[in-house]
Tab-separated table of C-alpha atoms and ligand atoms in Angstrom:
chain	number	residue	atom	x	y	z
K	1	MET	CA	-17.247	-9.573	-35.041
K	2	ARG	CA	-13.534	-11.170	-35.925
K	3	VAL	CA	-11.877	-13.116	-32.874
K	4	VAL	CA	-7.609	-14.172	-33.497
K	5	LEU	CA	-7.154	-17.756	-31.615
K	6	GLY	CA	-3.245	-17.999	-31.033
K	7	VAL	CA	-2.342	-21.356	-30.318
K	8	THR	CA	0.918	-22.144	-28.800
K	9	GLY	CA	2.546	-25.769	-28.085
K	10	CYS	CA	1.353	-27.567	-24.587
K	11	ILE	CA	-1.167	-30.423	-24.256
K	12	GLY	CA	-3.974	-27.861	-23.836
K	13	ALA	CA	-3.845	-27.101	-27.450
K	14	TYR	CA	-6.154	-29.675	-28.145
K	15	LYS	CA	-8.611	-27.990	-25.851
K	16	ALA	CA	-7.999	-25.302	-28.831
K	17	ALA	CA	-10.786	-27.201	-31.437
K	18	LEU	CA	-13.447	-26.608	-28.240
K	19	ILE	CA	-12.651	-23.082	-27.629
K	20	LEU	CA	-12.596	-22.279	-30.878
K	21	ARG	CA	-15.831	-24.271	-31.470
K	22	LEU	CA	-17.882	-22.117	-28.224
K	23	LEU	CA	-16.284	-18.925	-30.004
K	24	GLN	CA	-17.643	-19.414	-33.246
K	25	LYS	CA	-21.884	-20.677	-31.497
K	26	GLU	CA	-21.177	-16.356	-29.871
K	27	GLY	CA	-21.342	-15.611	-33.767
K	28	PHE	CA	-17.327	-14.528	-33.833
K	29	GLU	CA	-15.089	-15.060	-36.826
K	30	ILE	CA	-12.251	-17.061	-36.279
K	31	VAL	CA	-8.288	-16.792	-37.433
K	32	PRO	CA	-6.442	-19.461	-36.160
K	33	VAL	CA	-2.787	-18.698	-35.858
K	34	MET	CA	-0.456	-21.319	-34.271
K	35	THR	CA	2.938	-21.752	-33.419
K	36	SER	CA	5.223	-23.742	-34.698
K	37	ALA	CA	5.539	-25.822	-31.215
K	38	ALA	CA	1.541	-26.187	-31.460
K	39	ARG	CA	0.756	-28.142	-34.762
K	40	ARG	CA	3.321	-30.916	-32.967
K	41	PHE	CA	0.184	-31.068	-30.764
K	42	ILE	CA	-2.921	-30.994	-32.679
K	43	GLY	CA	-3.184	-31.041	-37.121
K	44	PRO	CA	-3.555	-26.993	-38.232
K	45	LEU	CA	-6.909	-29.265	-40.499
K	46	THR	CA	-8.829	-29.393	-37.286
K	47	LEU	CA	-8.573	-25.695	-36.674
K	48	GLU	CA	-9.083	-25.071	-40.467
K	49	LYS	CA	-11.626	-27.089	-41.288
K	50	LEU	CA	-13.592	-25.648	-37.624
K	51	SER	CA	-12.935	-22.826	-38.470
K	52	GLY	CA	-12.957	-22.007	-42.608
K	53	ASN	CA	-10.107	-19.974	-42.655
K	54	PRO	CA	-6.387	-20.951	-43.264
K	55	VAL	CA	-4.273	-21.642	-40.565
K	56	ILE	CA	-1.312	-18.700	-40.349
K	57	SER	CA	2.017	-20.145	-38.829
K	58	ASP	CA	4.555	-18.379	-41.284
K	59	LEU	CA	5.853	-15.197	-41.288
K	60	PHE	CA	7.023	-16.220	-44.586
K	61	SER	CA	5.237	-18.557	-46.221
K	62	ASP	CA	3.204	-16.382	-49.388
K	63	ARG	CA	3.941	-13.707	-51.538
K	64	LYS	CA	2.492	-11.019	-49.028
K	65	ALA	CA	3.755	-12.759	-45.674
K	66	SER	CA	5.914	-9.254	-44.792
K	67	ILE	CA	2.532	-7.380	-44.229
K	68	ALA	CA	0.086	-10.534	-42.967
K	69	HIS	CA	1.204	-9.892	-40.177
K	70	ILE	CA	-0.648	-6.015	-40.322
K	71	GLU	CA	-3.339	-7.165	-42.014
K	72	VAL	CA	-5.111	-9.650	-39.481
K	73	ALA	CA	-3.853	-7.406	-36.707
K	74	ARG	CA	-5.671	-4.180	-38.803
K	75	ASN	CA	-8.996	-6.584	-39.337
K	76	SER	CA	-9.509	-8.301	-35.586
K	77	ASP	CA	-11.196	-7.122	-32.187
K	78	LEU	CA	-9.527	-9.467	-30.278
K	79	LEU	CA	-6.430	-11.625	-30.413
K	80	LEU	CA	-7.103	-14.394	-27.989
K	81	VAL	CA	-3.983	-17.087	-27.261
K	82	ALA	CA	-4.895	-19.979	-25.442
K	83	PRO	CA	-3.339	-21.745	-24.386
K	84	ALA	CA	-0.571	-19.633	-24.403
K	85	THR	CA	2.406	-21.295	-23.426
K	86	ALA	CA	5.099	-19.895	-20.735
K	87	ASN	CA	7.350	-19.113	-23.692
K	88	ILE	CA	5.050	-17.120	-25.653
K	89	LEU	CA	4.077	-14.729	-22.643
K	90	ALA	CA	8.037	-14.373	-22.255
K	91	LYS	CA	8.096	-12.678	-25.804
K	92	PHE	CA	4.997	-11.102	-25.534
K	93	ALA	CA	6.451	-9.341	-22.366
K	94	GLY	CA	9.959	-8.993	-24.054
K	95	GLY	CA	9.327	-7.618	-27.022
K	96	ILE	CA	10.213	-11.099	-29.112
K	97	ALA	CA	9.448	-10.634	-32.294
K	98	ASP	CA	10.473	-14.238	-34.197
K	99	ASP	CA	7.193	-16.048	-35.340
K	100	PHE	CA	3.789	-14.707	-36.865
K	101	LEU	CA	2.099	-15.155	-33.430
K	102	SER	CA	4.949	-13.389	-30.542
K	103	THR	CA	5.225	-10.236	-33.948
K	104	LEU	CA	0.756	-9.968	-34.310
K	105	TYR	CA	0.627	-9.363	-30.881
K	106	LEU	CA	3.601	-6.343	-31.323
K	107	SER	CA	0.868	-5.142	-34.154
K	108	THR	CA	-2.229	-5.646	-32.635
K	109	ALA	CA	-4.094	-2.331	-31.167
K	110	THR	CA	-6.611	-4.880	-30.080
K	111	PRO	CA	-7.529	-6.154	-26.846
K	112	VAL	CA	-5.386	-9.088	-26.339
K	113	ALA	CA	-6.672	-11.925	-23.909
K	114	VAL	CA	-3.751	-14.833	-22.437
K	115	ALA	CA	-4.865	-18.368	-20.930
K	116	PRO	CA	-1.795	-20.051	-19.642
K	117	ALA	CA	-0.832	-23.359	-19.407
K	118	MET	CA	1.654	-25.318	-17.554
K	119	ASN	CA	2.911	-27.358	-15.488
K	120	VAL	CA	2.280	-25.549	-11.833
K	121	GLU	CA	6.662	-25.500	-10.789
K	122	MET	CA	6.981	-23.612	-14.452
K	123	TRP	CA	3.638	-21.619	-13.560
K	124	ARG	CA	4.966	-20.720	-9.931
K	125	HIS	CA	8.230	-19.815	-11.201
K	126	PRO	CA	9.327	-16.150	-10.434
K	127	ALA	CA	9.834	-15.415	-14.041
K	128	VAL	CA	6.629	-16.829	-15.613
K	129	GLN	CA	4.862	-14.666	-12.552
K	130	GLY	CA	7.048	-11.576	-13.248
K	131	ASN	CA	6.183	-11.665	-17.406
K	132	LEU	CA	1.832	-12.113	-16.174
K	133	GLN	CA	2.814	-8.918	-14.170
K	134	ILE	CA	4.187	-6.902	-17.442
K	135	LEU	CA	1.528	-7.795	-19.287
K	136	ARG	CA	-1.591	-6.770	-17.053
K	137	ARG	CA	0.184	-3.132	-16.314
K	138	ARG	CA	-0.336	-3.097	-20.169
K	139	GLY	CA	-3.140	-3.804	-20.145
K	140	VAL	CA	-3.216	-7.938	-20.963
K	141	HIS	CA	-6.544	-9.427	-19.304
K	142	VAL	CA	-5.269	-12.575	-17.860
K	143	ILE	CA	-7.895	-15.391	-18.114
K	144	GLU	CA	-6.483	-17.405	-14.647
K	145	PRO	CA	-5.724	-21.313	-15.299
K	146	GLY	CA	-7.450	-23.823	-12.991
K	147	SER	CA	-5.478	-26.404	-10.466
K	148	GLY	CA	-5.904	-29.998	-10.467
K	149	TYR	CA	-4.171	-32.608	-12.043
K	150	GLN	CA	-1.893	-32.082	-15.289
K	151	ALA	CA	-0.159	-34.295	-17.634
K	152	CYS	CA	3.023	-34.373	-16.126
K	153	GLY	CA	1.286	-36.116	-13.596
K	154	GLU	CA	1.518	-33.032	-10.900
K	155	PHE	CA	-1.041	-31.474	-8.902
K	156	GLY	CA	-1.501	-27.873	-8.722
K	157	GLU	CA	-2.192	-24.418	-10.798
K	158	GLY	CA	-1.653	-24.492	-14.602
K	159	ARG	CA	-4.278	-26.018	-16.094
K	160	LEU	CA	-5.519	-24.318	-19.304
K	161	ALA	CA	-8.875	-22.218	-18.089
K	162	GLU	CA	-11.740	-24.588	-18.975
K	163	PRO	CA	-13.180	-23.071	-22.135
K	164	GLU	CA	-16.375	-22.178	-21.360
K	165	LYS	CA	-14.636	-19.597	-18.563
K	166	ILE	CA	-12.065	-19.177	-21.529
K	167	ARG	CA	-15.573	-18.185	-23.637
K	168	GLU	CA	-16.959	-16.150	-20.882
K	169	ALA	CA	-14.096	-13.842	-20.831
K	170	VAL	CA	-14.498	-12.858	-24.938
K	171	LEU	CA	-18.348	-11.720	-24.698
K	172	ARG	CA	-17.060	-9.710	-21.476
K	173	LEU	CA	-13.728	-8.185	-22.794
K	174	LEU	CA	-15.384	-7.671	-25.960
K	175	SER	CA	-19.176	-7.097	-25.068
K	176	ALA	CA	-17.965	-4.007	-22.118
K	177	SER	CA	-15.077	-2.418	-24.450
K	178	ARG	CA	-17.191	0.694	-25.562
K	179	SER	CA	-19.905	1.136	-22.486
K	180	LEU	CA	-18.624	3.788	-20.840
K	181	SER	CA	-16.268	5.502	-23.706
K	182	GLY	CA	-16.418	9.126	-23.676
K	183	LEU	CA	-17.091	9.195	-19.809
K	184	GLN	CA	-14.803	10.398	-17.229
K	185	VAL	CA	-14.847	8.737	-13.693
K	186	LEU	CA	-13.163	8.717	-10.680
K	187	VAL	CA	-13.059	6.276	-7.785
K	188	THR	CA	-10.912	6.567	-4.725
K	189	ALA	CA	-9.465	3.313	-3.374
K	190	GLY	CA	-7.691	1.874	-0.332
K	191	PRO	CA	-7.127	3.112	2.911
K	192	THR	CA	-6.247	6.828	4.791
K	193	VAL	CA	-3.288	7.159	6.791
K	194	GLU	CA	-3.839	9.782	9.373
K	195	ASP	CA	0.493	10.074	10.687
K	196	LEU	CA	0.709	10.753	14.644
K	197	ASP	CA	4.651	11.409	14.696
K	198	PRO	CA	6.915	10.386	11.614
K	199	VAL	CA	6.815	6.713	11.953
K	200	ARG	CA	3.670	6.112	13.572
K	201	PHE	CA	0.877	6.473	12.069
K	202	ILE	CA	-4.167	5.085	12.340
K	203	SER	CA	-5.182	4.227	8.855
K	204	ASN	CA	-7.073	0.490	8.917
K	205	ARG	CA	-7.793	-2.480	7.172
K	206	SER	CA	-8.574	-1.384	3.336
K	207	THR	CA	-6.149	-3.575	1.122
K	208	GLY	CA	-7.240	-1.120	-2.644
K	209	LYS	CA	-9.201	-4.881	-3.711
K	210	MET	CA	-12.526	-3.279	-4.134
K	211	GLY	CA	-11.961	-0.198	-5.507
K	212	TYR	CA	-8.999	-1.046	-8.178
K	213	ALA	CA	-11.546	-3.785	-9.274
K	214	LEU	CA	-14.033	-0.896	-9.930
K	215	ALA	CA	-10.936	1.348	-11.649
K	216	GLY	CA	-10.388	-1.130	-14.186
K	217	GLU	CA	-13.560	-2.639	-15.405
K	218	ALA	CA	-14.357	1.291	-16.057
K	219	ALA	CA	-11.651	1.271	-17.836
K	220	LEU	CA	-12.248	-2.049	-19.892
K	221	ARG	CA	-15.510	-0.314	-20.502
K	222	GLY	CA	-13.589	3.071	-22.351
K	223	ALA	CA	-13.886	5.041	-19.833
K	224	GLY	CA	-11.325	7.788	-18.502
K	225	VAL	CA	-10.880	7.043	-15.748
K	226	VAL	CA	-8.840	8.948	-12.660
K	227	LEU	CA	-8.035	6.603	-9.656
K	228	VAL	CA	-7.321	8.398	-6.099
K	229	SER	CA	-5.620	5.824	-3.901
K	230	GLY	CA	-4.443	5.538	-0.358
K	231	PRO	CA	-1.122	3.884	-0.159
K	232	THR	CA	-1.260	-0.039	-1.316
K	233	SER	CA	0.733	-2.506	-2.083
K	234	LEU	CA	-1.527	-3.357	-5.596
K	235	ASP	CA	-0.543	-1.958	-8.898
K	236	PRO	CA	-2.744	0.193	-11.501
K	237	PRO	CA	-5.099	-1.200	-13.542
K	238	ALA	CA	-4.683	-0.890	-17.107
K	239	GLY	CA	-5.589	2.326	-18.764
K	240	VAL	CA	-6.043	4.281	-15.475
K	241	GLU	CA	-3.764	7.051	-13.690
K	242	ARG	CA	-3.399	6.712	-10.342
K	243	ILE	CA	-2.928	9.507	-8.167
K	244	GLY	CA	-1.704	7.904	-4.961
K	245	VAL	CA	-2.266	10.461	-1.868
K	246	ARG	CA	-1.507	9.460	2.315
K	247	SER	CA	-4.097	11.018	4.543
K	248	ALA	CA	-7.678	12.362	4.571
K	249	SER	CA	-7.397	16.140	3.820
K	250	GLU	CA	-4.779	14.976	1.443
K	251	MET	CA	-7.720	12.391	-1.146
K	252	ARG	CA	-10.231	15.458	-0.291
K	253	GLU	CA	-7.737	17.982	-2.263
K	254	ALA	CA	-7.299	15.716	-5.163
K	255	VAL	CA	-10.778	14.746	-5.147
K	256	LEU	CA	-12.015	18.533	-5.681
K	257	GLU	CA	-9.373	19.216	-7.878
K	258	ARG	CA	-10.997	16.686	-10.107
K	259	PHE	CA	-14.113	16.638	-9.365
K	260	GLU	CA	-15.565	19.606	-11.583
K	261	SER	CA	-14.461	17.807	-15.063
K	262	VAL	CA	-15.748	13.640	-14.418
K	263	ASP	CA	-19.482	12.207	-14.650
K	264	VAL	CA	-19.273	9.606	-11.978
K	265	VAL	CA	-17.807	9.334	-9.028
K	266	VAL	CA	-17.037	5.774	-7.190
K	267	LYS	CA	-16.207	6.457	-3.783
K	268	VAL	CA	-15.272	3.149	-2.427
K	269	ALA	CA	-11.388	4.136	0.265
K	270	ALA	CA	-12.253	3.851	3.182
K	271	VAL	CA	-11.351	7.410	4.541
K	272	ALA	CA	-10.442	7.688	8.291
K	273	ASP	CA	-13.083	9.469	10.039
K	274	PHE	CA	-10.421	11.391	13.101
K	275	THR	CA	-7.274	12.429	13.391
K	276	PRO	CA	-4.555	13.159	15.421
K	277	GLU	CA	-5.358	17.197	16.656
K	278	ALA	CA	-1.454	18.031	16.144
K	279	PRO	CA	1.005	15.166	14.698
K	280	ALA	CA	4.500	15.297	16.824
K	281	PRO	CA	7.338	16.580	14.881
K	282	GLN	CA	9.537	14.565	16.384
K	283	LYS	CA	8.906	10.958	17.467
K	284	ILE	CA	7.161	10.172	20.378
K	285	LYS	CA	8.805	9.119	23.477
K	286	LYS	CA	7.860	5.956	25.494
K	287	ASN	CA	8.915	7.725	28.313
K	288	ARG	CA	5.441	7.848	29.956
K	289	SER	CA	3.264	4.603	31.546
K	290	LYS	CA	0.176	6.374	29.618
K	291	LEU	CA	-0.736	8.293	26.055
K	292	ASP	CA	-4.172	10.294	25.464
K	293	LEU	CA	-4.422	10.719	21.330
K	294	ARG	CA	-6.637	14.144	20.877
K	295	LEU	CA	-8.410	13.217	17.838
K	296	THR	CA	-10.215	15.612	15.854
K	297	ARG	CA	-12.676	14.727	12.755
K	298	THR	CA	-11.762	14.426	9.272
K	299	PRO	CA	-13.794	16.051	6.396
K	300	ASP	CA	-16.237	14.045	5.322
K	301	ILE	CA	-15.125	14.034	1.582
K	302	LEU	CA	-18.686	12.132	0.428
K	303	ALA	CA	-21.055	14.738	1.910
K	304	GLU	CA	-19.304	17.070	0.574
K	305	LEU	CA	-19.099	16.222	-2.714
K	306	GLY	CA	-23.171	16.127	-2.789
K	307	ARG	CA	-23.693	19.273	-1.388
K	308	ARG	CA	-21.102	20.719	-4.490
K	309	LYS	CA	-23.188	18.056	-7.071
K	310	THR	CA	-24.453	19.232	-10.703
K	311	ARG	CA	-24.584	16.811	-12.784
K	312	GLN	CA	-22.190	14.360	-11.323
K	313	PHE	CA	-23.163	10.551	-10.924
K	314	LEU	CA	-22.506	9.969	-7.146
K	315	VAL	CA	-21.867	6.278	-5.529
K	316	GLY	CA	-20.915	5.808	-2.150
K	317	PHE	CA	-19.747	2.568	-0.476
K	318	ALA	CA	-20.952	2.406	3.060
K	319	ALA	CA	-19.197	-0.206	4.932
K	320	GLU	CA	-21.979	-1.693	7.759
K	321	SER	CA	-21.722	-4.729	10.422
K	322	GLU	CA	-25.994	-4.278	10.666
K	323	ASN	CA	-29.167	-2.883	9.798
K	324	PHE	CA	-27.084	-2.433	6.415
K	325	GLN	CA	-30.056	-1.181	4.690
K	326	GLU	CA	-31.258	0.851	6.759
K	327	ASN	CA	-27.858	1.800	7.800
K	328	ALA	CA	-26.742	2.543	3.850
K	329	ARG	CA	-30.414	4.128	3.043
K	330	LYS	CA	-28.933	6.643	5.909
K	331	LYS	CA	-25.497	7.577	4.143
K	332	LEU	CA	-27.151	7.941	0.546
K	333	LEU	CA	-30.096	10.575	2.358
K	334	ASP	CA	-27.658	12.672	4.348
K	335	LYS	CA	-24.672	12.817	1.847
K	336	ASN	CA	-27.565	13.501	-1.466
K	337	LEU	CA	-25.530	10.431	-3.261
K	338	ASP	CA	-27.201	8.919	-6.578
K	339	MET	CA	-27.228	4.990	-5.454
K	340	VAL	CA	-25.126	3.574	-2.676
K	341	VAL	CA	-23.647	0.170	-2.448
K	342	ALA	CA	-23.529	-1.780	1.214
K	343	ASN	CA	-21.058	-4.059	2.087
K	344	ASP	CA	-20.716	-6.676	5.161
K	345	VAL	CA	-18.083	-5.629	7.192
K	346	SER	CA	-18.030	-8.650	9.912
K	347	GLY	CA	-16.529	-11.252	8.485
K	348	THR	CA	-13.185	-12.221	6.506
K	349	GLU	CA	-14.908	-13.534	4.078
K	350	THR	CA	-16.187	-9.881	2.526
K	351	GLY	CA	-14.866	-6.519	3.417
K	352	PHE	CA	-11.642	-5.313	4.076
K	353	ALA	CA	-8.864	-7.370	2.095
K	354	SER	CA	-10.507	-10.680	1.332
K	355	ASP	CA	-10.833	-10.940	-2.721
K	356	SER	CA	-15.312	-10.953	-2.374
K	357	ASN	CA	-17.457	-9.023	-1.218
K	358	GLN	CA	-20.608	-9.716	-0.353
K	359	VAL	CA	-23.196	-6.097	-1.579
K	360	TRP	CA	-27.268	-4.253	-1.178
K	361	ILE	CA	-27.004	-1.871	-3.911
K	362	LEU	CA	-29.509	1.290	-2.965
K	363	ASP	CA	-31.097	3.472	-5.661
K	364	ARG	CA	-32.466	6.748	-4.798
K	365	GLU	CA	-35.941	5.760	-6.030
K	366	GLY	CA	-36.132	2.957	-3.337
K	367	GLY	CA	-34.850	0.037	-5.196
K	368	ALA	CA	-32.751	-1.664	-3.380
K	369	GLU	CA	-31.212	-5.389	-4.528
K	370	SER	CA	-28.801	-7.651	-2.791
K	371	PHE	CA	-26.301	-10.548	-3.913
K	372	PRO	CA	-24.471	-13.032	-2.444
K	373	VAL	CA	-20.945	-13.320	-1.904
K	374	LEU	CA	-19.182	-13.004	-4.990
K	375	GLU	CA	-15.700	-11.873	-6.193
K	376	LYS	CA	-15.219	-8.784	-6.164
K	377	ALA	CA	-14.040	-8.343	-9.933
K	378	ALA	CA	-17.513	-9.349	-10.117
K	379	VAL	CA	-19.446	-7.385	-7.800
K	380	ALA	CA	-17.647	-4.230	-10.041
K	381	ARG	CA	-19.619	-5.939	-12.967
K	382	ILE	CA	-22.862	-5.388	-11.936
K	383	VAL	CA	-22.362	-1.873	-9.801
K	384	TRP	CA	-21.313	-0.407	-13.575
K	385	ASP	CA	-24.218	-2.320	-14.631
K	386	ARG	CA	-26.347	-0.607	-12.601
K	387	ILE	CA	-24.155	2.535	-12.370
K	388	GLU	CA	-24.693	2.785	-16.202
K	389	ARG	CA	-28.593	1.649	-16.382
K	390	ALA	CA	-29.563	4.344	-13.774
K	391	ARG	CA	-27.760	6.529	-15.572
K	392	ALA	CA	-29.693	5.559	-18.577
K	393	VAL	CA	-33.168	7.242	-17.127
K	394	MET	CA	-31.414	9.780	-15.461
K	395	PRO	CA	-32.803	12.312	-18.516
K	396	ALA	CA	-36.336	10.569	-18.510
K	397	LEU	CA	-36.622	11.747	-14.194
K	398	LYS	CA	-35.372	15.439	-15.004
K	399	VAL	CA	-37.748	15.829	-17.758
K	400	ALA	CA	-40.443	14.289	-15.048
K	401	GLU	CA	-39.413	16.305	-12.634
T	1	PMT	O1	-10.208	-2.245	-0.139
T	1	PMT	P1	-10.531	-3.510	0.173
T	1	PMT	O2	-9.700	-4.469	1.097
T	1	PMT	O3	-11.200	-4.301	-0.986
T	1	PMT	O4	-11.747	-3.081	0.834
T	1	PMT	C1	-13.131	-2.956	1.128
T	1	PMT	C2	-13.529	-1.445	1.299
T	1	PMT	C3	-14.334	-2.498	2.794
T	1	PMT	C4	-13.287	-0.691	2.158
T	1	PMT	C5	-15.042	-1.266	0.687
T	1	PMT	O5	-15.883	-2.003	0.034
T	1	PMT	C6	-15.817	-0.765	1.254
T	1	PMT	O6	-16.700	-0.479	1.941
T	1	PMT	N1	-15.349	0.826	1.447
T	1	PMT	C7	-16.066	2.343	2.368
T	1	PMT	C8	-15.684	1.889	3.268
T	1	PMT	C9	-15.992	3.096	4.698
T	1	PMT	O7	-15.586	4.419	4.726
T	1	PMT	O8	-17.218	3.327	4.663
T	1	PMT	P2	-18.314	4.444	5.523
T	1	PMT	O9	-19.553	4.250	5.554
T	1	PMT	O10	-17.322	4.769	6.786
T	1	PMT	O11	-17.867	5.778	4.628
T	1	PMT	C10	-19.298	5.751	3.176
T	1	PMT	C11	-19.150	6.703	3.064
T	1	PMT	O12	-18.179	7.554	2.738
T	1	PMT	C12	-17.775	5.938	1.202
T	1	PMT	O13	-17.473	5.801	0.059
T	1	PMT	C13	-16.388	6.747	2.239
T	1	PMT	O14	-15.756	6.695	1.166
T	1	PMT	C14	-16.889	7.817	2.224
T	1	PMT	N2	-16.073	8.743	3.862
T	1	PMT	C15	-16.230	8.648	4.555
T	1	PMT	C16	-15.763	9.146	4.938
T	1	PMT	C17	-14.947	10.723	5.119
T	1	PMT	N3	-14.786	10.956	5.992
T	1	PMT	N4	-14.936	10.863	3.594
T	1	PMT	C18	-15.578	10.222	3.021
T	1	PMT	O15	-16.117	10.648	1.406
């Protein structure tokens, strides 16, 4: 596999040599591309000798120059820019093509990863954060910078991610790219919102982070992904079709409509179990000392899918605060699931609204694995690894039955 390593002009450019070596050790061929500013921080000869390939910087350096960027774009598997300055991020976001690297970005159809590096104030600037948002939405993988002392003497975020972390991100992007291709996946995420009147509602603390991480990971692995989401403040991950819903009954409708055409369903949404029996058409007046609410049960969407499923692989999430495995296994059996992911929702570090989670994964064959507290993105990778593994043995099990 061939990785284009774009290097831009900042002090972190010296680490490009180390990144290049780490990727080479993984067996990748490296094509170095440097901006003219990068050449002032590190000699191109270093990258040329290490990679065994000439360093490309100039759009017009030789006879074929006007199409060289197209050739490089066609013949590579990943464009990695490390370090990526605020300037190159702005050019990528704005579609400016005034040098080889920015022109290459516009010509490439392969995955793109950027590892930003800059002063902490520059990193925090809304212009930079806005450009990163644009790039993320477009599917560019952002390798988050680290925090610490900076060359300018300040302290904070913006240091180029460690080369090891960049290596891992590249490995993940390249190995994950096709393992779910050809599959249609449906993920539900976020809370549902049950209206009491035109201005008040009952809901829960789900932010959608866990479900969006699962949808994003499935898209990275090449699946066609539909994300049925309750109200959240998150942007949909790249390559994912999001269908916004509000209430449990809207979620049920959206899920059932697509169920026949999907291969895997992962139900992460925190669906309300009760909804007001009769939402008031007008704002409820407060001219009384008490207000009794009558609530009725919502449909259990997952249980309904369990009854209807034919070939679909069904995964539920179980929000638990005690007897994690026992309670989750009961849900797995009651709802006819293939797998259940139990998570501890009693603390503040895991479950609802946090960036991390602690899970147990249980399967139909009685298997149970427990995991430490991990970032939700890492949990998403593990869950998809386990789904892939379980689906791979499913035909054999069916034959054996
Ligand atoms: O969104 P975050 O802030 O990142 O938080 C993530 C999370 C804590 C919401 C998530 O990890 C999680 O635990 N999701 C499941 C929440 C839940 O509703 O759990 P439950 O044990 O009550 O339900 C079990 C399963 O049945 C779930 O897959 C749920 O989607 C489904 N269900 C529940 C009720 C209902 N009426 N219909 C359903 O389909």
